[in-house]
PDB file of C-alpha atoms in Angstrom:
ATOM      1  CA  GLY G 174      78.808 -54.532  58.537  1.00 46.00           C
ATOM      2  CA  GLN G 175      77.464 -57.954  59.278  1.00 53.00           C
ATOM      3  CA  GLN G 176      75.499 -56.877  62.314  1.00 78.00           C
ATOM      4  CA  LEU G 177      71.752 -57.263  62.337  1.00 90.00           C
ATOM      5  CA  ASN G 178      69.866 -54.476  64.053  1.00 94.00           C
ATOM      6  CA  GLN G 179      66.732 -55.881  65.623  1.00 95.00           C
ATOM      7  CA  SER G 180      64.045 -53.669  67.091  1.00 96.00           C
ATOM      8  CA  PRO G 181      62.426 -53.099  69.391  1.00 96.00           C
ATOM      9  CA  GLN G 182      64.581 -54.567  72.151  1.00 94.00           C
ATOM     10  CA  SER G 183      61.504 -55.373  74.189  1.00 95.00           C
ATOM     11  CA  MET G 184      57.740 -54.967  74.101  1.00 96.00           C
ATOM     12  CA  PHE G 185      55.063 -55.178  76.781  1.00 96.00           C
ATOM     13  CA  ILE G 186      51.649 -55.391  75.177  1.00 95.00           C
ATOM     14  CA  GLN G 187      48.053 -56.153  76.045  1.00 97.00           C
ATOM     15  CA  GLU G 188      46.638 -59.536  75.102  1.00 97.00           C
ATOM     16  CA  GLY G 189      44.825 -59.261  71.796  1.00 97.00           C
ATOM     17  CA  GLU G 190      47.070 -56.549  70.389  1.00 97.00           C
ATOM     18  CA  ASP G 191      49.070 -56.968  67.206  1.00 97.00           C
ATOM     19  CA  VAL G 192      52.865 -56.962  67.383  1.00 96.00           C
ATOM     20  CA  SER G 193      55.467 -55.927  64.859  1.00 97.00           C
ATOM     21  CA  MET G 194      59.241 -56.281  65.009  1.00 98.00           C
ATOM     22  CA  ASN G 195      61.936 -55.948  62.390  1.00 97.00           C
ATOM     23  CA  CYS G 196      65.551 -56.507  61.499  1.00 97.00           C
ATOM     24  CA  THR G 197      67.710 -54.335  59.311  1.00 97.00           C
ATOM     25  CA  SER G 198      71.269 -54.446  58.097  1.00 95.00           C
ATOM     26  CA  SER G 199      73.628 -52.686  55.750  1.00 93.00           C
ATOM     27  CA  SER G 200      74.486 -56.110  54.287  1.00 93.00           C
ATOM     28  CA  ILE G 201      72.515 -58.147  51.768  1.00 93.00           C
ATOM     29  CA  PHE G 202      71.027 -61.467  52.830  1.00 93.00           C
ATOM     30  CA  ASN G 203      70.095 -64.613  50.933  1.00 91.00           C
ATOM     31  CA  THR G 204      67.635 -65.819  53.570  1.00 92.00           C
ATOM     32  CA  TRP G 205      65.797 -64.452  56.569  1.00 94.00           C
ATOM     33  CA  LEU G 206      64.771 -66.662  59.459  1.00 94.00           C
ATOM     34  CA  TRP G 207      62.643 -65.889  62.486  1.00 96.00           C
ATOM     35  CA  TYR G 208      63.067 -67.928  65.671  1.00 95.00           C
ATOM     36  CA  LYS G 209      61.259 -67.876  69.012  1.00 96.00           C
ATOM     37  CA  GLN G 210      62.944 -68.827  72.259  1.00 95.00           C
ATOM     38  CA  ASP G 211      60.831 -69.750  75.275  1.00 92.00           C
ATOM     39  CA  PRO G 212      62.344 -69.316  78.740  1.00 85.00           C
ATOM     40  CA  GLY G 213      64.811 -72.107  79.449  1.00 81.00           C
ATOM     41  CA  GLU G 214      64.665 -73.493  75.923  1.00 88.00           C
ATOM     42  CA  GLY G 215      66.559 -73.172  72.667  1.00 92.00           C
ATOM     43  CA  PRO G 216      65.340 -71.136  69.693  1.00 93.00           C
ATOM     44  CA  VAL G 217      62.662 -72.772  67.555  1.00 92.00           C
ATOM     45  CA  LEU G 218      62.263 -71.845  63.897  1.00 92.00           C
ATOM     46  CA  LEU G 219      58.993 -70.037  63.150  1.00 95.00           C
ATOM     47  CA  ILE G 220      59.318 -68.865  59.565  1.00 95.00           C
ATOM     48  CA  ALA G 221      61.991 -69.112  56.856  1.00 93.00           C
ATOM     49  CA  LEU G 222      62.116 -66.727  53.887  1.00 94.00           C
ATOM     50  CA  TYR G 223      64.181 -67.414  50.776  1.00 92.00           C
ATOM     51  CA  LYS G 224      63.300 -64.766  48.168  1.00 94.00           C
ATOM     52  CA  ALA G 225      63.198 -60.990  48.161  1.00 96.00           C
ATOM     53  CA  GLY G 226      59.614 -59.814  48.549  1.00 96.00           C
ATOM     54  CA  GLU G 227      58.430 -63.165  49.896  1.00 96.00           C
ATOM     55  CA  LEU G 228      55.575 -62.920  52.381  1.00 97.00           C
ATOM     56  CA  THR G 229      54.922 -66.022  54.460  1.00 96.00           C
ATOM     57  CA  SER G 230      52.429 -66.810  57.195  1.00 96.00           C
ATOM     58  CA  ASN G 231      52.421 -69.396  59.951  1.00 94.00           C
ATOM     59  CA  GLY G 232      49.144 -69.161  61.843  1.00 96.00           C
ATOM     60  CA  ARG G 233      48.983 -65.713  63.440  1.00 97.00           C
ATOM     61  CA  LEU G 234      52.558 -64.957  62.376  1.00 98.00           C
ATOM     62  CA  THR G 235      53.470 -63.223  59.138  1.00 98.00           C
ATOM     63  CA  ALA G 236      56.977 -62.382  57.982  1.00 98.00           C
ATOM     64  CA  GLN G 237      58.364 -60.676  54.904  1.00 98.00           C
ATOM     65  CA  PHE G 238      61.733 -60.673  53.158  1.00 97.00           C
ATOM     66  CA  GLY G 239      62.429 -57.038  52.245  1.00 97.00           C
ATOM     67  CA  ILE G 240      62.783 -56.085  48.596  1.00 97.00           C
ATOM     68  CA  THR G 241      66.244 -54.624  49.199  1.00 96.00           C
ATOM     69  CA  ARG G 242      67.285 -57.942  50.839  1.00 96.00           C
ATOM     70  CA  LYS G 243      68.564 -55.924  53.793  1.00 96.00           C
ATOM     71  CA  ASP G 244      65.568 -56.193  56.082  1.00 97.00           C
ATOM     72  CA  SER G 245      62.711 -58.340  57.303  1.00 98.00           C
ATOM     73  CA  PHE G 246      59.735 -57.920  59.585  1.00 98.00           C
ATOM     74  CA  LEU G 247      57.652 -60.257  61.713  1.00 98.00           C
ATOM     75  CA  ASN G 248      54.065 -59.518  62.674  1.00 98.00           C
ATOM     76  CA  ILE G 249      52.026 -61.363  65.280  1.00 98.00           C
ATOM     77  CA  SER G 250      48.297 -60.765  65.209  1.00 97.00           C
ATOM     78  CA  ALA G 251      45.945 -60.972  68.190  1.00 97.00           C
ATOM     79  CA  SER G 252      48.651 -61.796  70.727  1.00 97.00           C
ATOM     80  CA  ILE G 253      48.026 -64.382  73.443  1.00 96.00           C
ATOM     81  CA  PRO G 254      49.936 -65.095  76.676  1.00 95.00           C
ATOM     82  CA  SER G 255      51.886 -68.005  75.167  1.00 95.00           C
ATOM     83  CA  ASP G 256      53.442 -65.618  72.640  1.00 96.00           C
ATOM     84  CA  VAL G 257      55.747 -64.504  75.462  1.00 96.00           C
ATOM     85  CA  GLY G 258      59.395 -65.146  74.712  1.00 96.00           C
ATOM     86  CA  ILE G 259      62.375 -63.823  72.807  1.00 95.00           C
ATOM     87  CA  TYR G 260      62.096 -63.497  69.046  1.00 97.00           C
ATOM     88  CA  PHE G 261      65.278 -63.616  67.002  1.00 95.00           C
ATOM     89  CA  CYS G 262      65.845 -62.749  63.395  1.00 96.00           C
ATOM     90  CA  ALA G 263      68.688 -64.425  61.548  1.00 93.00           C
ATOM     91  CA  GLY G 264      69.924 -64.418  58.010  1.00 91.00           C
ATOM     92  CA  HIS G 265      72.461 -65.954  55.668  1.00 88.00           C
ATOM     93  CA  LEU G 266      74.783 -63.278  54.321  1.00 87.00           C
ATOM     94  CA  GLU G 267      74.981 -62.907  50.549  1.00 86.00           C
ATOM     95  CA  TYR G 268      78.715 -63.595  50.574  1.00 80.00           C
ATOM     96  CA  GLY G 269      79.995 -66.600  52.454  1.00 73.00           C
ATOM     97  CA  ASN G 270      76.518 -67.706  53.446  1.00 71.00           C
ATOM     98  CA  LYS G 271      77.342 -67.148  57.119  1.00 78.00           C
ATOM     99  CA  LEU G 272      74.324 -67.180  59.424  1.00 84.00           C
ATOM    100  CA  VAL G 273      74.135 -64.111  61.657  1.00 89.00           C
ATOM    101  CA  PHE G 274      71.633 -63.389  64.420  1.00 91.00           C
ATOM    102  CA  GLY G 275      69.940 -60.304  65.777  1.00 93.00           C
ATOM    103  CA  ALA G 276      70.047 -59.576  69.520  1.00 92.00           C
ATOM    104  CA  GLY G 277      66.394 -60.498  69.969  1.00 93.00           C
ATOM    105  CA  THR G 278      63.116 -58.831  70.873  1.00 96.00           C
ATOM    106  CA  ILE G 279      61.701 -59.703  74.292  1.00 95.00           C
ATOM    107  CA  LEU G 280      57.923 -59.934  74.140  1.00 97.00           C
ATOM    108  CA  ARG G 281      55.751 -59.771  77.246  1.00 96.00           C
ATOM    109  CA  VAL G 282      51.973 -60.027  77.099  1.00 95.00           C
ATOM    110  CA  LYS G 283      49.569 -58.679  79.716  1.00 93.00           C
ATOM    111  CA  SER G 284      46.366 -60.665  80.063  1.00 88.00           C
TER     112      SER G 284
ATOM    113  CA  GLU H 364      60.984 -81.279  70.578  1.00 68.00           C
ATOM    114  CA  THR H 365      63.337 -80.217  67.814  1.00 74.00           C
ATOM    115  CA  GLY H 366      65.251 -83.506  67.568  1.00 93.00           C
ATOM    116  CA  VAL H 367      68.323 -82.038  69.238  1.00 96.00           C
ATOM    117  CA  THR H 368      68.980 -82.921  72.884  1.00 96.00           C
ATOM    118  CA  GLN H 369      71.524 -81.445  75.249  1.00 97.00           C
ATOM    119  CA  THR H 370      72.790 -82.596  78.644  1.00 97.00           C
ATOM    120  CA  PRO H 371      73.082 -81.452  81.273  1.00 97.00           C
ATOM    121  CA  ARG H 372      70.449 -78.713  81.190  1.00 96.00           C
ATOM    122  CA  HIS H 373      72.126 -76.872  84.054  1.00 96.00           C
ATOM    123  CA  LEU H 374      75.730 -76.929  85.213  1.00 96.00           C
ATOM    124  CA  VAL H 375      77.500 -75.088  88.008  1.00 95.00           C
ATOM    125  CA  MET H 376      81.261 -75.421  88.098  1.00 93.00           C
ATOM    126  CA  GLY H 377      84.271 -73.895  89.740  1.00 90.00           C
ATOM    127  CA  MET H 378      87.059 -72.305  87.771  1.00 89.00           C
ATOM    128  CA  THR H 379      89.347 -75.284  88.308  1.00 88.00           C
ATOM    129  CA  ASN H 380      86.838 -77.960  87.334  1.00 88.00           C
ATOM    130  CA  LYS H 381      86.711 -79.944  84.121  1.00 93.00           C
ATOM    131  CA  LYS H 382      83.298 -80.754  82.696  1.00 95.00           C
ATOM    132  CA  SER H 383      81.740 -81.649  79.350  1.00 97.00           C
ATOM    133  CA  LEU H 384      78.549 -80.640  77.592  1.00 98.00           C
ATOM    134  CA  LYS H 385      76.876 -83.181  75.346  1.00 98.00           C
ATOM    135  CA  CYS H 386      74.661 -82.719  72.312  1.00 98.00           C
ATOM    136  CA  GLU H 387      72.882 -85.375  70.288  1.00 98.00           C
ATOM    137  CA  GLN H 388      70.815 -84.897  67.162  1.00 97.00           C
ATOM    138  CA  HIS H 389      68.250 -87.418  65.932  1.00 95.00           C
ATOM    139  CA  LEU H 390      67.591 -85.762  62.578  1.00 94.00           C
ATOM    140  CA  GLY H 391      70.183 -87.427  60.361  1.00 94.00           C
ATOM    141  CA  HIS H 392      71.943 -84.096  59.853  1.00 94.00           C
ATOM    142  CA  ASN H 393      75.545 -83.727  58.774  1.00 92.00           C
ATOM    143  CA  ALA H 394      76.476 -80.426  60.404  1.00 93.00           C
ATOM    144  CA  MET H 395      76.541 -79.469  64.082  1.00 94.00           C
ATOM    145  CA  TYR H 396      77.232 -76.197  65.862  1.00 94.00           C
ATOM    146  CA  TRP H 397      78.039 -74.768  69.279  1.00 95.00           C
ATOM    147  CA  TYR H 398      76.754 -71.295  70.149  1.00 95.00           C
ATOM    148  CA  LYS H 399      77.157 -69.135  73.239  1.00 95.00           C
ATOM    149  CA  GLN H 400      74.163 -67.052  74.263  1.00 93.00           C
ATOM    150  CA  SER H 401      74.645 -64.190  76.706  1.00 90.00           C
ATOM    151  CA  ALA H 402      71.868 -61.887  77.843  1.00 83.00           C
ATOM    152  CA  LYS H 403      70.834 -59.202  75.348  1.00 78.00           C
ATOM    153  CA  LYS H 404      73.477 -60.222  72.835  1.00 84.00           C
ATOM    154  CA  PRO H 405      73.233 -62.007  69.493  1.00 84.00           C
ATOM    155  CA  LEU H 406      74.093 -65.664  69.484  1.00 89.00           C
ATOM    156  CA  GLU H 407      77.838 -66.132  69.148  1.00 90.00           C
ATOM    157  CA  LEU H 408      78.917 -68.985  66.904  1.00 90.00           C
ATOM    158  CA  MET H 409      81.763 -70.930  68.516  1.00 93.00           C
ATOM    159  CA  PHE H 410      82.378 -74.043  66.439  1.00 93.00           C
ATOM    160  CA  VAL H 411      81.026 -75.730  63.322  1.00 91.00           C
ATOM    161  CA  TYR H 412      81.456 -79.361  62.381  1.00 92.00           C
ATOM    162  CA  SER H 413      80.530 -80.916  59.063  1.00 88.00           C
ATOM    163  CA  LEU H 414      80.732 -84.685  58.699  1.00 85.00           C
ATOM    164  CA  GLU H 415      82.785 -84.784  61.900  1.00 83.00           C
ATOM    165  CA  GLU H 416      85.390 -82.335  60.584  1.00 84.00           C
ATOM    166  CA  ARG H 417      85.765 -78.960  62.268  1.00 84.00           C
ATOM    167  CA  VAL H 418      85.161 -76.321  59.613  1.00 81.00           C
ATOM    168  CA  GLU H 419      84.968 -73.187  61.717  1.00 77.00           C
ATOM    169  CA  ASN H 420      86.473 -72.032  64.971  1.00 75.00           C
ATOM    170  CA  ASN H 421      85.578 -68.449  65.728  1.00 76.00           C
ATOM    171  CA  SER H 422      88.560 -67.399  67.872  1.00 84.00           C
ATOM    172  CA  VAL H 423      87.259 -69.299  70.856  1.00 92.00           C
ATOM    173  CA  PRO H 424      89.628 -69.569  73.865  1.00 93.00           C
ATOM    174  CA  SER H 425      91.374 -72.902  74.216  1.00 93.00           C
ATOM    175  CA  ARG H 426      89.619 -73.542  77.530  1.00 95.00           C
ATOM    176  CA  PHE H 427      86.723 -74.640  75.289  1.00 96.00           C
ATOM    177  CA  SER H 428      87.534 -77.822  73.388  1.00 95.00           C
ATOM    178  CA  PRO H 429      84.992 -79.374  71.000  1.00 95.00           C
ATOM    179  CA  GLU H 430      84.798 -82.997  69.969  1.00 95.00           C
ATOM    180  CA  CYS H 431      82.645 -84.595  67.290  1.00 95.00           C
ATOM    181  CA  PRO H 432      83.037 -88.390  67.366  1.00 94.00           C
ATOM    182  CA  ASN H 433      80.290 -88.959  64.779  1.00 93.00           C
ATOM    183  CA  SER H 434      77.691 -86.946  62.930  1.00 91.00           C
ATOM    184  CA  SER H 435      75.074 -87.418  65.673  1.00 95.00           C
ATOM    185  CA  HIS H 436      77.115 -86.368  68.690  1.00 97.00           C
ATOM    186  CA  LEU H 437      78.943 -83.216  69.656  1.00 97.00           C
ATOM    187  CA  PHE H 438      80.742 -82.444  72.898  1.00 97.00           C
ATOM    188  CA  LEU H 439      82.143 -79.285  74.399  1.00 97.00           C
ATOM    189  CA  HIS H 440      84.870 -79.962  76.941  1.00 97.00           C
ATOM    190  CA  LEU H 441      85.375 -77.223  79.504  1.00 96.00           C
ATOM    191  CA  HIS H 442      88.395 -76.581  81.718  1.00 94.00           C
ATOM    192  CA  THR H 443      89.645 -73.671  83.805  1.00 93.00           C
ATOM    193  CA  LEU H 444      86.719 -71.492  82.821  1.00 94.00           C
ATOM    194  CA  GLN H 445      86.204 -67.891  83.914  1.00 94.00           C
ATOM    195  CA  PRO H 446      83.073 -66.364  85.464  1.00 94.00           C
ATOM    196  CA  GLU H 447      82.459 -64.431  82.234  1.00 94.00           C
ATOM    197  CA  ASP H 448      81.990 -67.793  80.491  1.00 95.00           C
ATOM    198  CA  SER H 449      78.692 -68.187  82.326  1.00 96.00           C
ATOM    199  CA  ALA H 450      76.003 -68.299  79.642  1.00 95.00           C
ATOM    200  CA  LEU H 451      73.534 -70.543  77.841  1.00 96.00           C
ATOM    201  CA  TYR H 452      75.384 -72.889  75.492  1.00 97.00           C
ATOM    202  CA  LEU H 453      73.288 -73.969  72.554  1.00 97.00           C
ATOM    203  CA  CYS H 454      73.883 -76.829  70.176  1.00 97.00           C
ATOM    204  CA  ALA H 455      72.326 -76.847  66.711  1.00 95.00           C
ATOM    205  CA  SER H 456      72.339 -79.095  63.675  1.00 94.00           C
ATOM    206  CA  SER H 457      71.526 -78.728  59.991  1.00 92.00           C
ATOM    207  CA  GLN H 458      71.328 -81.047  57.026  1.00 90.00           C
ATOM    208  CA  GLY H 459      74.302 -79.438  55.316  1.00 83.00           C
ATOM    209  CA  LEU H 460      76.351 -76.264  55.378  1.00 75.00           C
ATOM    210  CA  ALA H 461      76.346 -74.784  51.950  1.00 62.00           C
ATOM    211  CA  GLY H 462      72.712 -74.502  51.037  1.00 64.00           C
ATOM    212  CA  ILE H 463      70.628 -71.568  52.117  1.00 62.00           C
ATOM    213  CA  THR H 464      67.860 -73.983  52.996  1.00 66.00           C
ATOM    214  CA  ASP H 465      70.077 -75.740  55.540  1.00 78.00           C
ATOM    215  CA  THR H 466      68.049 -74.480  58.456  1.00 83.00           C
ATOM    216  CA  GLN H 467      69.572 -74.923  61.882  1.00 88.00           C
ATOM    217  CA  TYR H 468      67.599 -76.698  64.581  1.00 91.00           C
ATOM    218  CA  PHE H 469      68.536 -75.899  68.150  1.00 94.00           C
ATOM    219  CA  GLY H 470      68.686 -77.932  71.326  1.00 96.00           C
ATOM    220  CA  PRO H 471      67.317 -76.587  74.620  1.00 95.00           C
ATOM    221  CA  GLY H 472      70.733 -75.452  75.790  1.00 96.00           C
ATOM    222  CA  THR H 473      72.901 -75.943  78.866  1.00 97.00           C
ATOM    223  CA  ARG H 474      72.764 -73.092  81.395  1.00 96.00           C
ATOM    224  CA  LEU H 475      76.362 -72.850  82.638  1.00 96.00           C
ATOM    225  CA  THR H 476      77.372 -70.935  85.751  1.00 95.00           C
ATOM    226  CA  VAL H 477      81.059 -70.567  86.579  1.00 95.00           C
ATOM    227  CA  LEU H 478      81.786 -69.641  90.176  1.00 92.00           C
TER     228      LEU H 478
END
């Protein structure tokens, strides 16, 4: 269906470690977006992907639009304490262009 | 700062109260949205406005009443809410609706608690 399955639900990692999270669906998407939400704030857009296979970086963040158009991943390299927050994937469905969100990945970093 | 502001940031209200949430965008966008965010759940789209016309209403109870007086302002009027309505209410805006590049920019949200 239209649901996005985001995993993992939460991660508790050591500072300096790399992080990987992903979103999958049975539906096809026209775009994939990755947002970060700090405690007490709204989501802020990190990376937007518009073409299948696209690989885009934003500093230590790298995200890819899956070839099948049904998945995307986000990697964070060399994590730091300020990476803490909730990361959401979102995408525009192929039909209707509706934007749907994943449930989020909670990231905690141990320094 | 994303260019979208929301007030108040926190609101506690009783079930019989009437209150309003306000959103303002300073980005020159034409579309505005209300979302409900509950813990460990995906964002739930409530309402969409484009050029001040409501274009989507996702089966939201009538105790939530949106108002869009112009393309920069969006309100959510609340009355006789239930405790399960307690959540973070997020406003967002985008340049348009139809294009896949019409990225949504979010405000900081209003944390609502219904007693």
